[in-house]
Amino acid sequence: MQKQRPFILILLALLQPLSGALAPLAGIGTPIGNATRDLGAPEQPLPVFFSIWSVIFAAYLGFALFMLLRREPWMDRIAMPLTLAGLMNVVWMLSAQLIASQPLDFALLFPIGAAAWASAWQFDRMRGMGGSVAKLTADAATGLLSGWITVAIAISIPLTIRHFSSLGPTDLPWLMLWATLVTASLATWAFTRFISRSPWFFVSLGWGLIGIILNNWTITDMHWLAIMTGVVAVIVLSLRLTRGAHGAVQAA
């Protein structure tokens, strides 16, 4: 099984974008973006910001190719949780298009996040033991995926609340935004304190918060929500720059 792992990773790197394009390209099911497109919800990033998936898939594929071409012992520690994250991501994308159940889609994000965080934790344990392009790619793949799944979970909380209530997209906008921002902030603290020091996590997180800021500034016209999101983003990023992160090694 271990010998086949690079090929499994490559297969999953290709299946993830292909499974996400099942509805728009093949006309099967409901496109993933339909759940939030033109919703006008204050906690959602602009649709263009979901293009970060292409960068995540590229980093994922890059790590898989490095593992195939010049396999090193440290790669196997990361490969297993990345394989699980990729597999669950395929399941999530198929579910979002073929079943289109918000509670189910929300629940499926958590095993992806757990596997992504596990891969980031495994890589952080080796941080400082020499650098290479392969390690930079592994850091990007694990950190970007961990950060963006954290954003995905945070912005899905209001969607799930609305599913079980009669609230509309613009009802209780401050409460819905805070549900997202507080969740993202607490998850960021946990990630940096116990999991990893990866700067790539903050690239994904910052990208998502900028998307929320621009959504509220240009689409919903809820400018104060955009400003508050910016304040939270500055606080979170400044704490990372000034206080650093403990990560897996120091947490242990």
Tab-separated table of N, CA, C and O in Angstrom, residues 77-78 80-86 88-89 106-122 142 145-150 153 187 191 195 201:
chain	number	residue	atom	x	y	z
A	77	ARG	N	5.041	10.414	6.403
A	77	ARG	CA	4.316	10.893	7.574
A	77	ARG	C	3.187	11.855	7.183
A	77	ARG	O	2.161	11.936	7.841
A	78	ILE	N	3.419	12.593	6.106
A	78	ILE	CA	2.439	13.577	5.655
A	78	ILE	C	1.442	12.961	4.688
A	78	ILE	O	0.294	13.389	4.604
A	80	MET	N	-0.189	10.077	4.504
A	80	MET	CA	-1.395	9.405	4.975
A	80	MET	C	-2.523	10.396	5.297
A	80	MET	O	-3.639	10.267	4.770
A	81	PRO	N	-2.287	11.419	6.147
A	81	PRO	CA	-3.390	12.357	6.405
A	81	PRO	C	-3.784	13.166	5.172
A	81	PRO	O	-4.964	13.495	5.001
A	82	LEU	N	-2.822	13.472	4.285
A	82	LEU	CA	-3.169	14.185	3.053
A	82	LEU	C	-4.033	13.319	2.150
A	82	LEU	O	-4.929	13.823	1.456
A	83	THR	N	-3.768	12.017	2.141
A	83	THR	CA	-4.600	11.096	1.364
A	83	THR	C	-6.030	11.097	1.894
A	83	THR	O	-6.994	11.176	1.119
A	84	LEU	N	-6.173	11.032	3.209
A	84	LEU	CA	-7.506	11.046	3.813
A	84	LEU	C	-8.221	12.371	3.542
A	84	LEU	O	-9.422	12.393	3.238
A	85	ALA	N	-7.469	13.480	3.617
A	85	ALA	CA	-8.069	14.787	3.348
A	85	ALA	C	-8.544	14.880	1.902
A	85	ALA	O	-9.638	15.377	1.620
A	86	GLY	N	-7.716	14.398	0.979
A	86	GLY	CA	-8.094	14.427	-0.432
A	86	GLY	C	-9.299	13.551	-0.722
A	86	GLY	O	-10.199	13.938	-1.476
A	88	MET	N	-11.685	12.607	1.420
A	88	MET	CA	-12.884	13.211	2.003
A	88	MET	C	-13.310	14.462	1.232
A	88	MET	O	-14.501	14.774	1.165
A	89	ASN	N	-12.352	15.150	0.643
A	89	ASN	CA	-12.690	16.320	-0.161
A	89	ASN	C	-13.473	15.915	-1.409
A	89	ASN	O	-14.420	16.599	-1.821
A	106	PHE	N	-21.840	20.494	5.748
A	106	PHE	CA	-21.152	21.080	6.906
A	106	PHE	C	-20.442	19.994	7.715
A	106	PHE	O	-19.270	20.150	8.106
A	107	ALA	N	-21.115	18.889	7.958
A	107	ALA	CA	-20.530	17.805	8.742
A	107	ALA	C	-19.314	17.198	8.045
A	107	ALA	O	-18.327	16.832	8.695
A	108	LEU	N	-19.368	17.118	6.716
A	108	LEU	CA	-18.270	16.512	5.968
A	108	LEU	C	-17.014	17.373	5.951
A	108	LEU	O	-15.926	16.876	5.643
A	109	LEU	N	-17.144	18.650	6.273
A	109	LEU	CA	-15.966	19.515	6.317
A	109	LEU	C	-15.033	19.154	7.472
A	109	LEU	O	-13.812	19.348	7.381
A	110	PHE	N	-15.599	18.614	8.561
A	110	PHE	CA	-14.790	18.369	9.758
A	110	PHE	C	-13.753	17.256	9.579
A	110	PHE	O	-12.611	17.423	10.008
A	111	PRO	N	-14.094	16.110	8.955
A	111	PRO	CA	-13.024	15.129	8.720
A	111	PRO	C	-11.954	15.635	7.753
A	111	PRO	O	-10.788	15.264	7.892
A	112	ILE	N	-12.339	16.471	6.792
A	112	ILE	CA	-11.326	17.073	5.910
A	112	ILE	C	-10.391	17.948	6.734
A	112	ILE	O	-9.162	17.879	6.609
A	113	GLY	N	-10.990	18.779	7.601
A	113	GLY	CA	-10.190	19.661	8.434
A	113	GLY	C	-9.285	18.893	9.383
A	113	GLY	O	-8.117	19.244	9.572
A	114	ALA	N	-9.815	17.826	9.991
A	114	ALA	CA	-9.009	17.031	10.920
A	114	ALA	C	-7.812	16.405	10.210
A	114	ALA	O	-6.686	16.417	10.724
A	115	ALA	N	-8.030	15.866	9.007
A	115	ALA	CA	-6.944	15.252	8.256
A	115	ALA	C	-5.937	16.300	7.787
A	115	ALA	O	-4.719	16.073	7.818
A	116	ALA	N	-6.432	17.460	7.355
A	116	ALA	CA	-5.532	18.530	6.906
A	116	ALA	C	-4.679	19.035	8.064
A	116	ALA	O	-3.467	19.241	7.913
A	117	TRP	N	-5.306	19.241	9.222
A	117	TRP	CA	-4.554	19.705	10.395
A	117	TRP	C	-3.537	18.649	10.828
A	117	TRP	O	-2.437	18.990	11.261
A	118	ALA	N	-3.896	17.367	10.720
A	118	ALA	CA	-2.959	16.295	11.068
A	118	ALA	C	-1.743	16.313	10.158
A	118	ALA	O	-0.605	16.119	10.606
A	119	SER	N	-1.961	16.574	8.869
A	119	SER	CA	-0.835	16.640	7.936
A	119	SER	C	0.056	17.839	8.247
A	119	SER	O	1.286	17.756	8.181
A	120	ALA	N	-0.563	18.975	8.606
A	120	ALA	CA	0.216	20.155	8.976
A	120	ALA	C	1.004	19.914	10.252
A	120	ALA	O	2.150	20.366	10.393
A	121	TRP	N	0.395	19.205	11.204
A	121	TRP	CA	1.071	18.870	12.453
A	121	TRP	C	2.280	17.976	12.207
A	121	TRP	O	3.362	18.190	12.768
A	122	GLN	N	2.096	16.986	11.344
A	122	GLN	CA	3.201	16.088	11.018
A	122	GLN	C	4.350	16.859	10.364
A	122	GLN	O	5.519	16.638	10.684
A	142	THR	N	-0.117	21.505	2.943
A	142	THR	CA	-0.768	21.254	4.230
A	142	THR	C	-1.295	22.542	4.856
A	142	THR	O	-2.391	22.557	5.427
A	145	LEU	N	-4.369	24.124	2.703
A	145	LEU	CA	-5.581	23.319	2.869
A	145	LEU	C	-6.143	23.479	4.273
A	145	LEU	O	-7.361	23.641	4.454
A	146	SER	N	-5.275	23.473	5.276
A	146	SER	CA	-5.729	23.639	6.656
A	146	SER	C	-6.410	24.988	6.853
A	146	SER	O	-7.458	25.085	7.500
A	147	GLY	N	-5.815	26.035	6.299
A	147	GLY	CA	-6.384	27.365	6.453
A	147	GLY	C	-7.704	27.536	5.737
A	147	GLY	O	-8.659	28.107	6.292
A	148	TRP	N	-7.795	27.026	4.518
A	148	TRP	CA	-9.016	27.241	3.750
A	148	TRP	C	-10.170	26.394	4.269
A	148	TRP	O	-11.325	26.833	4.251
A	149	ILE	N	-9.893	25.190	4.746
A	149	ILE	CA	-10.961	24.382	5.345
A	149	ILE	C	-11.457	25.042	6.629
A	149	ILE	O	-12.663	24.996	6.947
A	150	THR	N	-10.557	25.693	7.358
A	150	THR	CA	-10.972	26.455	8.534
A	150	THR	C	-11.920	27.576	8.135
A	150	THR	O	-12.955	27.802	8.783
A	153	ILE	N	-15.332	26.020	7.150
A	153	ILE	CA	-16.153	25.657	8.309
A	153	ILE	C	-16.772	26.899	8.934
A	153	ILE	O	-17.965	26.932	9.271
A	187	ALA	N	-10.139	28.987	16.014
A	187	ALA	CA	-9.468	27.908	15.287
A	187	ALA	C	-8.024	28.300	14.956
A	187	ALA	O	-7.119	27.465	15.014
A	191	PHE	N	-4.730	26.319	16.060
A	191	PHE	CA	-3.792	25.829	15.037
A	191	PHE	C	-2.373	26.274	15.357
A	191	PHE	O	-1.432	25.474	15.310
A	195	ILE	N	-0.750	23.043	16.643
A	195	ILE	CA	-0.611	22.272	15.396
A	195	ILE	C	0.617	22.653	14.574
A	195	ILE	O	1.483	21.820	14.310
A	201	PHE	N	-1.020	28.843	6.350
A	201	PHE	CA	-2.340	28.852	6.978
A	201	PHE	C	-2.909	30.268	6.963
A	201	PHE	O	-4.093	30.481	6.672
